[in-house]
Amino acid sequence: MSAEAARFRFVSANRRVREDRRFVAGHGRYVADIALEGMLHVAILGAQHPAARILSIDPSAALAMPGVHYVLTGEELAGATDQLMNGLDTPNVRRFPLALGQTRYAGEWVAAVVADTRALAEDACEKVKVSYERLPYLTQAEEALDPSSPPVHPAHGSNVLLDKQFVWGEVDRHFAESPRQLSFRVTWGRNSTVPIETFGVVASWDPWSEMLDVWASIQMPKYPDQIARALRIPANNVRVHHDVDVGGSYGVKRGIKHTVLAAHLARRLGRPVRLLEDRLENMRGGDAHGPERIFDVDVAFDDAGIVRSMKMRALDNAGAYAGRAPFQLGKPIGAIVGPYKIESVAYRAQSVTTNKAVQEAVRGFGQSPTNYAIETALDKVGLACGLDRIEVRRRNFIRKEEFPYLIPSGTRYDSGDYHTVVDKVLAHVDYPALVAERDRLRAEGMLAGIGIAACLEPSGGNSAFEPLLNEKNETTTWMESVRINVDGTGCVAVTIHTTSSGQGHETLAATVVAEVLEIDPDLIRIVRPDSLACLPSNTPVGSRMAIMMGGACFHAAQKLKAKLLRIGAHRLGLAPEAARYQGGSVGAVSGGQALDWAALVNIAHRNFHLLPPDTEPGLESTHVMQVPTGTSLPKDGRVQMYPCHSFEFHLVLVALDPVLGKPEIRRYVIGHDCGTVINPHIVKGMTLGGIAHGLGAALLEEFVYDEEGQMLTQSFMDYLLPSSHEMPKVEIVHHCTPSPFTVFGQKGSGESGYLGAPAAISGALNDAVAEFGISFDKLPIRISAISDAVAAARVRSSEETTS
Amino acid sequence: MKPAEFAYVRPASVAEACAVLASNPDARVVAGGQTLVPMLAMRLARPSILVDILRLPELAGIAEEPGTLVIGATTRQVEAERSSLVASRLPLLAAALPWVGHPPTRNRGTVGGSLANADPSAEIPLVAVALEAEIVTEDEGGRFAMPADDFFIGPMLTAAPEAGLLTQVRFPVWSEPCVGVGFHEVSARRSDFAFVSAAAQVALDPDGRCTRIALGIGGVGDRPVRLDVAGLVGTRVEGDRVAQAVEAAAAVLEPTSDLHASAAYRRRVAILLGARAIGDAVADAQEKGAGR
Amino acid sequence: MKVALLVNGAVREVDVEPRKTLLDTLREDLSLTGAHAGCEHGVCGACTVLVDGAPVRSCLMFAVQADGLDITTIEGLASAPGELSVLQDSFCETHGLQCGFCTPGMILASHALLEANPAPTRADIAEAISGNICRCTGYGQIVEAVELAAERLRLANAPRAAAGGRP
Ligand code: FES
Ligand code: FES
C-alpha cells in the first residue's frame, strides 16, 4: 500500500485534536467531577506491616462517630464476592479487594470506611482497631526463589508464580559454534506510569431495576464482565458509563478491586458510593506498580559483531499477588530479538511473589525493560568487538527486503526499514559533529556520552501471550467495534465503545470515517454509549487503537459507502459497477446526473419504495474487527503475537560533571517509524510523553522498599516525575514504512518513546563513564550513584598508578 | 489525604497571636502554608488550632536599617525575589531565592515560613546561617533575637519559643564596596530540596585581596552549616587554595545518607560546590569592582 | 466558617470547615471542577488557580485563608461559553495536552507568565511550568503552545501602521 500523504484528505493531515477544546476550558468530565445525590465517600485503611495475620478488626469506635456509615472488612467482602480474576493457573493465589485473614504488603487494603465526607472517612479510619500478628516477609525476587523463603501465599506452596523455559532454535549449537560470548546482568527498577489522576470509581445500585451503574477512570478490557463475575450478578445488570474522561493511564487504570469494593458497598448501603484514591493510597495500595526485573543475558556472536544467539533469563518481582504481572514477561516474546536477526533464543520467564504492592499493566507491557536488556547486549557486543555501537546494530538489523520476517519465537514482523531510519537520524544530527561535541565536552573535563537505542513497539494488541503462559486460556479473539449511523437529516454519529485517557480516539474515529466517506470530519459526532449499548471492545491496550479502532472505522465506513452506492445506482438506474461514490454523492462513472448526500439520505430514511430490493431502510453500519494477526493458539512454545511493529531509533548526548553526577541531556533525537500517521499531533505527543516517561524510569522514578518492607517513596516528594526542567527539547525524524496488515498502513504509537528512552539514556551514561572501566547496570541510575562510582574508580586508578 | 480537624483564627496583631498560642499548647502558626499544609494533609501534623499570621501588617515587608536588611516573616518569597532592596543589599539571598521551590510555591510561601520550618536543605535558612543573620521571635514574654546558627537545631526543629512566632529576620548588609556572591545547588530535579547547596559571599579590597568571606553549606547534615574559611582572608582567593580551604573546613560536616544521596556524595559535593560558590563570588566581586 | 471568595469576578459565599482546602471548596461547594486534585500535597500543580493574579496551589490553601481574595480558575479564563482565550486556543493548535488532567493548571501558570512577560524564552516557559507535572506530553507541545500564544498576543497588540501612512 502506498503511503503518500497526498493520497489522503484527512489522514496524516495536521488537523486539530477535537478533544482538546473541552480540556483547555476545564470542562473535561473526570470521575472526581461526578457527584450523585446522596453519595457517600470511602477511605481505605492500609496494612502497617509487610506481612501479618489479621487477628481482629474492631470498628466500633469508628462506627460510633457521627456521619460514619459503615466499616467493611475483608471477611464480609470475600463472603459476598468472588475472587478477582487471576491470569495464571495458580488457583491458590487468591486475591480480594480487602485482605482476607492476612496482609501481604505494607499498604494493602485492610478495611474500608464509608462516611458522609472523605475527611470524615479518614477520621474514622484512624479509629478502626486492627490487631496483627507479624509474619516473616521478603522483598527481593532472588530470595523468593529460595524454597525456604517465607511464602507470601502459604496455600500456593512457594513464591514462584511462573517459571517457564522456552528454547526457540538451536541455541546450544549456536553458542558452541560462536567464537565469542559474553554475559551480563541488568536490573530494571520498580516504577510505573503514575498518572496525575489517581484511580477513582463511583458506583450506584438501583434495587428496582437491579442495575449497577459505574463511572470510573478505567482503561481495561472486559471490565463490566469482571465486575459482574466478582459480584455474582448477570453482566447485563452492570452498566459502565464510558463518557468519563480518564486523566492518564498508560496501562495502569484497571481498578477492578476498587470497583468491586465500591459496588458492593453501594448495594449493601443502598446509596451511591465514591472511592477516589488519594495519592498515598494510590502509591502504596493502588496495585498499579510496574515490572521490577532482573535480566541475566548471555549472547553468542562473532568477531564481526554478528549476534547469533541469546539466552535471557528474566526474573520479575510481581509483588504480593499475581494480577497481570506474569503476562508482562510474555508479551515481549513477540519481539524478543528486537530489530535484530538473532537466529535462536532461550528465554526463561520467572515471576515470583514478594511482600510488595501488586503490578498492573504498564505502557509496553514489559517491552521497555526487555528492550533495555537487548540494547545493553548490543552495546556490550560493540564494545567487545571494538565496533561503533551504531555499526554493530546496522550489521544485525533485519533488512528491509526480508520483511515479513519470522523471528524464532513465532512472530512475523510486518515491515520496517531500520537502516534508512538510522541513516536519516545520523544525517539529521550530523553524527560526526555529535561525536566531536561529546569529545569537546570531555576535553573540558565533563563526562559526556552518546546513547543509542534501536527498539520495536509491537502494536495492535492481542493477548496471544495468555495462552502461551497459561494453557487453560484459549483466548484468540481480540476485537474492536465501531458503528456509524446517519440520521434522517444526514448527520453522522459514530459510536466507539471504550473510554479514552488522552489518546484522541474521537479525533481518530472522525478522521477515518471522514476519510472514507469523503465528508468533513468536524461534522461527525462521536458517541460513547454505556457498556450495555456497546459493541465488543478490548479498550486501548497494546498500542492498538490506530490499528483496531481505525480499522473498524474504515470497514464500517466502507460498508456504509457501499450501501449509499447501491441506493444511488438503483435510483439512477445504473448497474452498481457503472456508479461511483464521490464526496458524499453517487453518480455515473461516465459523469452526468448525480444524487447528493441529502437525496441519498432521504431515500434511505423515507422512500422505501425507491430502495433496491432486499435493502434495510436507514443508514447504519457496524463493523466488529478482529486483530489482523495473532489469532491462533501457540504451538511448540511459539506464537504469532501483535500484527504491527513500529520502530524507534534514539540518539542522545548526555553530559555531566563527574563529581556532581547530574546528567544533563544536551541533545535528544528520535527517528520514528509508525507507518502511516493518522494524526501527527497525537503521534508526536505520545512520542514526547513516552520519552519523558522513559527518562523518569532511567534516572528518577522508583518505588523503593526499605529493609522493613515499608515503601519509602509514597508521595510525589520522593517518587520523582520528570518536570519541564528535566525534559530536553526532542527532535523527531520521521519515516514511514506502511504496514501491509492495516487499512492505511498505520502502526501503533501509544508506547513510542518509552520503549527506547531508558536504554538510550543508560547507554549514554555508560559511554560517559566507560573511560573508568565501569558501567551502570541498574535503573534508575541515581545522581549520587554516578558520582560515587566515578569517585571509587578514580581512587582505584590512582592506587594502581601509585602502586 | 484530608487534614484532621482543627480550628482556625486570624488574629489582628502579633500580641493577639501570641496570646492564642500561649493558651493553646498544640496550636500551630500558619503563614504561606507551603510546608505545613502537606504535613496537615498527611496528618503528620495535627494541631488543634491554626493561627494564621499571613495578613498581619506588622510582619510583612522589607526595610533597611543601618547595616541591616530586615525582612518581615510573612514577606512572600516572590516579593523578596523581586525586591530591588534585596537585590542590591542582599545579593546572596537574591541568588538563592530562585532555587526555592517553584514559582507557584514562592507566590505563597514566606521568608519566615521557610526559616521556621528549618528544613536542613532549604535555601533561605542556609543564607541566614552563612551571613550570620539574626532571627527575631516573639511570644507573650516579649521579643527575642538570636543568631541563625543558634536558631536551627535540627530538621524541623528550632529554638523558637514554644508559644511564639518568628517575626523577622535581620540580615547584616556588608558595607564593603566590592562584594560578590555565589550560589550552587544540586538536586534530583531542579525544584527539589537540595542534596547539597552552597552559598558564598566575599568582599575584596581594591587589590583583589579578600577582606571578608562567608560560606554556608546546606542539605548535608541536619541543619545548614557555616564553614570557617577565614584562612582565605588577606589572600587572593584563587587556585587550589580555595578547594583546600573548603576541604579543611568541611571536616566539621556530618553528612547523612538517604534514598537519594550517600553521605560520601554529600561531603564530596559540598567541597566542590563550596569551592565553586566561592569562585563565583570572587568573580562576581571582581566584575563589580571593575564596573565601578 | 463563613467565607466570601471573589471567584472569577463574582462574590461567592460558602460555609466550610476550616480544614477544607480551597481546591475542595471550589470543586465541591462551587462546582468549579476545572482545578484537579493530583497529589493534594503540593507537588503536581494540577490544582493551580490564580490568587490575586498569581498561580498558587489550591490544595495548599484552606478556603478560610482565601477569604476576600481574588481567585481565577480555568473556568474564568475564557470570555464566554464556547470561546477560548488566545492561550487556550494555542494549546489546541499545538495539542499541548493529552488527557487534559494537568491542563487547567498548566494554562493558568502559563497565563500568569504571559501577563508578566510577553516575550518569554524557552527557559522562562520551562521555569514557569516547572511546578506543574504533566505525565502525558513530555512538555514539548506545551512549550510550543505558550510560545505560539506569546507570538499571537504580541502581534495582536502590535501598533498598526497609521491609516494611509505608507510612503
Ligand atoms: S493537587 Fe495540588 S499540587 Fe498536586
Ligand atoms: S495532559 Fe495528561 S497529565 Fe498533562
PDB file of C-alpha atoms in Angstrom, chain A residues 118-120 122-124 126 278-280 657 659-662 700 702 704 712-713 715-723 725-726 782-785 787-789 791-792, chain B residues 1-5 34-35 38-39 41-43 46 99 102 184-193 195 258-266 268-269 272-273 276:
ATOM      1  CA  ARG A 118     -13.935  11.846  52.650  1.00  0.00           C
ATOM      2  CA  ALA A 119     -12.423  13.764  55.559  1.00  0.00           C
ATOM      3  CA  LEU A 120     -14.788  12.063  57.994  1.00  0.00           C
ATOM      4  CA  GLU A 122     -10.301   9.379  57.072  1.00  0.00           C
ATOM      5  CA  ASP A 123     -11.030  10.429  60.656  1.00  0.00           C
ATOM      6  CA  ALA A 124     -12.866   7.178  61.198  1.00  0.00           C
ATOM      7  CA  GLU A 126      -7.870   6.187  62.419  1.00  0.00           C
ATOM      8  CA  ASP A 278      -5.698   9.734  47.321  1.00  0.00           C
ATOM      9  CA  ARG A 279      -2.061   9.845  46.308  1.00  0.00           C
ATOM     10  CA  LEU A 280      -0.872   7.793  49.280  1.00  0.00           C
ATOM     11  CA  ASP A 657      30.029  16.955  35.922  1.00  0.00           C
ATOM     12  CA  VAL A 659      31.612  14.987  40.843  1.00  0.00           C
ATOM     13  CA  LEU A 660      28.034  16.259  40.810  1.00  0.00           C
ATOM     14  CA  GLY A 661      26.935  13.307  38.734  1.00  0.00           C
ATOM     15  CA  LYS A 662      23.824  15.032  37.480  1.00  0.00           C
ATOM     16  CA  LEU A 700      14.386   9.342  38.681  1.00  0.00           C
ATOM     17  CA  GLU A 702      11.393   4.094  41.672  1.00  0.00           C
ATOM     18  CA  VAL A 704      11.681   1.787  46.912  1.00  0.00           C
ATOM     19  CA  LEU A 712       9.894   4.894  51.088  1.00  0.00           C
ATOM     20  CA  THR A 713       8.524   6.642  48.026  1.00  0.00           C
ATOM     21  CA  SER A 715       4.475  10.684  47.844  1.00  0.00           C
ATOM     22  CA  PHE A 716       5.458  12.895  44.960  1.00  0.00           C
ATOM     23  CA  MET A 717       8.179  14.312  47.178  1.00  0.00           C
ATOM     24  CA  ASP A 718      10.117  11.069  46.891  1.00  0.00           C
ATOM     25  CA  TYR A 719       8.733   9.444  43.767  1.00  0.00           C
ATOM     26  CA  LEU A 720      10.095  11.898  41.248  1.00  0.00           C
ATOM     27  CA  LEU A 721       8.303  12.539  37.982  1.00  0.00           C
ATOM     28  CA  PRO A 722      10.234  14.487  35.349  1.00  0.00           C
ATOM     29  CA  SER A 723       9.322  18.165  35.179  1.00  0.00           C
ATOM     30  CA  HIS A 725      13.322  21.310  33.690  1.00  0.00           C
ATOM     31  CA  GLU A 726      14.450  17.748  33.099  1.00  0.00           C
ATOM     32  CA  ARG A 782      20.754   7.974  40.564  1.00  0.00           C
ATOM     33  CA  ILE A 783      22.938  11.058  40.597  1.00  0.00           C
ATOM     34  CA  SER A 784      24.677  10.036  43.767  1.00  0.00           C
ATOM     35  CA  ALA A 785      25.385   6.541  42.445  1.00  0.00           C
ATOM     36  CA  SER A 787      29.269  10.304  41.395  1.00  0.00           C
ATOM     37  CA  ASP A 788      30.110   7.608  43.918  1.00  0.00           C
ATOM     38  CA  ALA A 789      31.043   5.112  41.208  1.00  0.00           C
ATOM     39  CA  ALA A 791      34.930   8.607  42.661  1.00  0.00           C
ATOM     40  CA  ALA A 792      35.610   4.974  43.534  1.00  0.00           C
TER      41      ALA A 792
ATOM     42  CA  MET B   1      -5.469  12.955  52.171  1.00  0.00           C
ATOM     43  CA  LYS B   2      -7.526  15.368  54.235  1.00  0.00           C
ATOM     44  CA  PRO B   3      -6.250  17.065  57.367  1.00  0.00           C
ATOM     45  CA  ALA B   4      -7.615  16.178  60.760  1.00  0.00           C
ATOM     46  CA  GLU B   5      -9.988  18.722  62.199  1.00  0.00           C
ATOM     47  CA  GLN B  34       3.681  25.548  51.686  1.00  0.00           C
ATOM     48  CA  THR B  35       5.423  23.281  54.189  1.00  0.00           C
ATOM     49  CA  PRO B  38       1.219  18.958  53.136  1.00  0.00           C
ATOM     50  CA  MET B  39       2.041  17.795  56.653  1.00  0.00           C
ATOM     51  CA  ALA B  41      -2.844  16.693  54.660  1.00  0.00           C
ATOM     52  CA  MET B  42      -0.807  13.613  55.524  1.00  0.00           C
ATOM     53  CA  ARG B  43      -1.776  14.034  59.157  1.00  0.00           C
ATOM     54  CA  ARG B  46      -2.322  17.675  63.825  1.00  0.00           C
ATOM     55  CA  TRP B  99      16.046  27.892  43.884  1.00  0.00           C
ATOM     56  CA  HIS B 102       8.994  26.780  42.105  1.00  0.00           C
ATOM     57  CA  HIS B 184      25.200  26.488  43.821  1.00  0.00           C
ATOM     58  CA  GLU B 185      22.845  23.648  44.382  1.00  0.00           C
ATOM     59  CA  VAL B 186      22.328  20.116  43.213  1.00  0.00           C
ATOM     60  CA  SER B 187      19.112  18.194  43.499  1.00  0.00           C
ATOM     61  CA  ALA B 188      17.413  15.376  41.621  1.00  0.00           C
ATOM     62  CA  ARG B 189      15.131  17.811  39.867  1.00  0.00           C
ATOM     63  CA  ARG B 190      15.805  21.484  39.795  1.00  0.00           C
ATOM     64  CA  SER B 191      12.963  22.388  42.162  1.00  0.00           C
ATOM     65  CA  ASP B 192      13.507  19.646  44.694  1.00  0.00           C
ATOM     66  CA  PHE B 193      15.138  20.064  48.037  1.00  0.00           C
ATOM     67  CA  PHE B 195      21.138  17.212  48.148  1.00  0.00           C
ATOM     68  CA  ASP B 258      19.304   8.629  52.436  1.00  0.00           C
ATOM     69  CA  LEU B 259      17.428   7.242  49.497  1.00  0.00           C
ATOM     70  CA  HIS B 260      18.603   9.993  47.194  1.00  0.00           C
ATOM     71  CA  ALA B 261      22.247  10.541  48.066  1.00  0.00           C
ATOM     72  CA  SER B 262      25.003   8.881  50.054  1.00  0.00           C
ATOM     73  CA  ALA B 263      26.909  10.606  52.839  1.00  0.00           C
ATOM     74  CA  ALA B 264      30.104  10.328  50.805  1.00  0.00           C
ATOM     75  CA  TYR B 265      28.374  12.051  47.926  1.00  0.00           C
ATOM     76  CA  ARG B 266      27.207  14.863  50.130  1.00  0.00           C
ATOM     77  CA  ARG B 268      32.365  15.323  48.131  1.00  0.00           C
ATOM     78  CA  VAL B 269      29.849  17.640  46.525  1.00  0.00           C
ATOM     79  CA  LEU B 272      33.089  21.023  45.189  1.00  0.00           C
ATOM     80  CA  LEU B 273      30.120  23.363  45.361  1.00  0.00           C
ATOM     81  CA  ARG B 276      32.614  26.850  43.169  1.00  0.00           C
TER      82      ARG B 276
END
